[in-house]
């Protein structure tokens, strides 16, 4: 569904692509709420003891976007898809970093008695990312659909 706001976002994205200096400044307040919603959706899948907060994820994604050399922001959907990928990459990098620290911690744990499974339904973002990359090697479009549905929160119609 196209709205005047989505047309304005697309116009500013194209202006930014053409190098207009103030376009990004005008674009930011228009997209911040949607970026924050995307970040909240991602963070809901994260483990409970995370150190990265929703606003920090939005800010990190914004910094990467502002510094990107993207030259062809086609439209609003393309932009938010890129934002979703950037946020996913940030979280995957954090998850892999946490796993690396755990692996290199230099201690052993002995399990004695019953093993208790966690009751939380946390998502292993590194495993999801690996699966998406494997799917993209076979069917790139399917991987894109899964990415936008799972991470971007888009409906089937969108």
mmCIF file of C-alpha atoms in Angstrom, residues 18-97:
data_model
loop_
_atom_site.group_PDB
_atom_site.id
_atom_site.type_symbol
_atom_site.label_atom_id
_atom_site.label_comp_id
_atom_site.label_asym_id
_atom_site.label_seq_id
_atom_site.Cartn_x
_atom_site.Cartn_y
_atom_site.Cartn_z
ATOM 1 C CA UNK A 18 22.318 11.200 -6.023
ATOM 2 C CA UNK A 19 24.506 12.736 -3.339
ATOM 3 C CA UNK A 20 22.174 15.433 -2.003
ATOM 4 C CA UNK A 21 23.733 16.217 1.366
ATOM 5 C CA UNK A 22 20.585 17.133 3.303
ATOM 6 C CA UNK A 23 18.482 14.179 2.081
ATOM 7 C CA UNK A 24 19.767 11.794 4.774
ATOM 8 C CA UNK A 25 19.119 14.404 7.453
ATOM 9 C CA UNK A 26 15.497 14.792 6.266
ATOM 10 C CA UNK A 27 15.069 11.031 5.836
ATOM 11 C CA UNK A 28 16.184 10.020 9.316
ATOM 12 C CA UNK A 29 13.150 11.211 11.319
ATOM 13 C CA UNK A 30 10.814 9.648 8.733
ATOM 14 C CA UNK A 31 12.328 6.158 8.975
ATOM 15 C CA UNK A 32 13.466 6.058 12.603
ATOM 16 C CA UNK A 33 10.217 4.603 13.951
ATOM 17 C CA UNK A 34 10.205 1.779 11.412
ATOM 18 C CA UNK A 35 13.886 1.058 12.060
ATOM 19 C CA UNK A 36 13.160 0.898 15.786
ATOM 20 C CA UNK A 37 10.267 -1.526 15.131
ATOM 21 C CA UNK A 38 12.598 -3.742 13.079
ATOM 22 C CA UNK A 39 15.199 -3.628 15.837
ATOM 23 C CA UNK A 40 12.614 -4.540 18.503
ATOM 24 C CA UNK A 41 11.556 -7.519 16.398
ATOM 25 C CA UNK A 42 15.162 -8.671 16.083
ATOM 26 C CA UNK A 43 15.852 -8.114 19.760
ATOM 27 C CA UNK A 44 12.794 -10.152 20.746
ATOM 28 C CA UNK A 45 14.581 -13.146 19.229
ATOM 29 C CA UNK A 46 17.793 -12.457 21.152
ATOM 30 C CA UNK A 47 18.804 -14.105 24.404
ATOM 31 C CA UNK A 48 17.668 -12.415 27.598
ATOM 32 C CA UNK A 49 21.151 -11.513 28.934
ATOM 33 C CA UNK A 50 22.211 -9.552 25.868
ATOM 34 C CA UNK A 51 24.254 -6.414 26.216
ATOM 35 C CA UNK A 52 23.103 -4.749 22.988
ATOM 36 C CA UNK A 53 19.911 -2.713 23.373
ATOM 37 C CA UNK A 54 17.299 -1.890 20.724
ATOM 38 C CA UNK A 55 18.291 1.758 20.374
ATOM 39 C CA UNK A 56 21.964 0.801 20.123
ATOM 40 C CA UNK A 57 21.097 -1.630 17.314
ATOM 41 C CA UNK A 58 19.227 1.123 15.449
ATOM 42 C CA UNK A 59 22.123 3.538 15.978
ATOM 43 C CA UNK A 60 24.727 1.022 14.779
ATOM 44 C CA UNK A 61 22.629 0.216 11.702
ATOM 45 C CA UNK A 62 22.208 3.940 11.034
ATOM 46 C CA UNK A 63 25.953 4.526 11.257
ATOM 47 C CA UNK A 64 26.593 1.710 8.803
ATOM 48 C CA UNK A 65 23.932 3.060 6.450
ATOM 49 C CA UNK A 66 25.202 6.624 6.626
ATOM 50 C CA UNK A 67 28.696 5.409 5.850
ATOM 51 C CA UNK A 68 27.644 3.036 3.091
ATOM 52 C CA UNK A 69 28.510 3.563 -0.522
ATOM 53 C CA UNK A 70 25.041 2.460 -1.637
ATOM 54 C CA UNK A 71 24.330 4.369 -4.805
ATOM 55 C CA UNK A 72 20.917 3.126 -5.839
ATOM 56 C CA UNK A 73 18.272 3.203 -3.135
ATOM 57 C CA UNK A 74 15.461 2.068 -5.408
ATOM 58 C CA UNK A 75 12.580 2.549 -3.019
ATOM 59 C CA UNK A 76 11.352 2.283 0.552
ATOM 60 C CA UNK A 77 11.052 -1.530 0.496
ATOM 61 C CA UNK A 78 14.598 -1.953 -0.797
ATOM 62 C CA UNK A 79 15.905 0.417 1.873
ATOM 63 C CA UNK A 80 14.160 -1.381 4.745
ATOM 64 C CA UNK A 81 15.283 -4.737 3.365
ATOM 65 C CA UNK A 82 18.876 -3.453 3.449
ATOM 66 C CA UNK A 83 18.324 -2.192 7.003
ATOM 67 C CA UNK A 84 17.001 -5.602 8.040
ATOM 68 C CA UNK A 85 20.100 -7.289 6.582
ATOM 69 C CA UNK A 86 22.404 -4.833 8.351
ATOM 70 C CA UNK A 87 20.675 -5.397 11.703
ATOM 71 C CA UNK A 88 20.802 -9.150 11.215
ATOM 72 C CA UNK A 89 24.520 -8.939 10.400
ATOM 73 C CA UNK A 90 25.178 -6.860 13.545
ATOM 74 C CA UNK A 91 23.341 -9.370 15.747
ATOM 75 C CA UNK A 92 24.960 -12.373 14.075
ATOM 76 C CA UNK A 93 28.386 -10.798 14.590
ATOM 77 C CA UNK A 94 27.550 -10.219 18.277
ATOM 78 C CA UNK A 95 26.289 -13.799 18.657
ATOM 79 C CA UNK A 96 29.403 -15.238 17.032
ATOM 80 C CA UNK A 97 31.572 -13.035 19.207
#
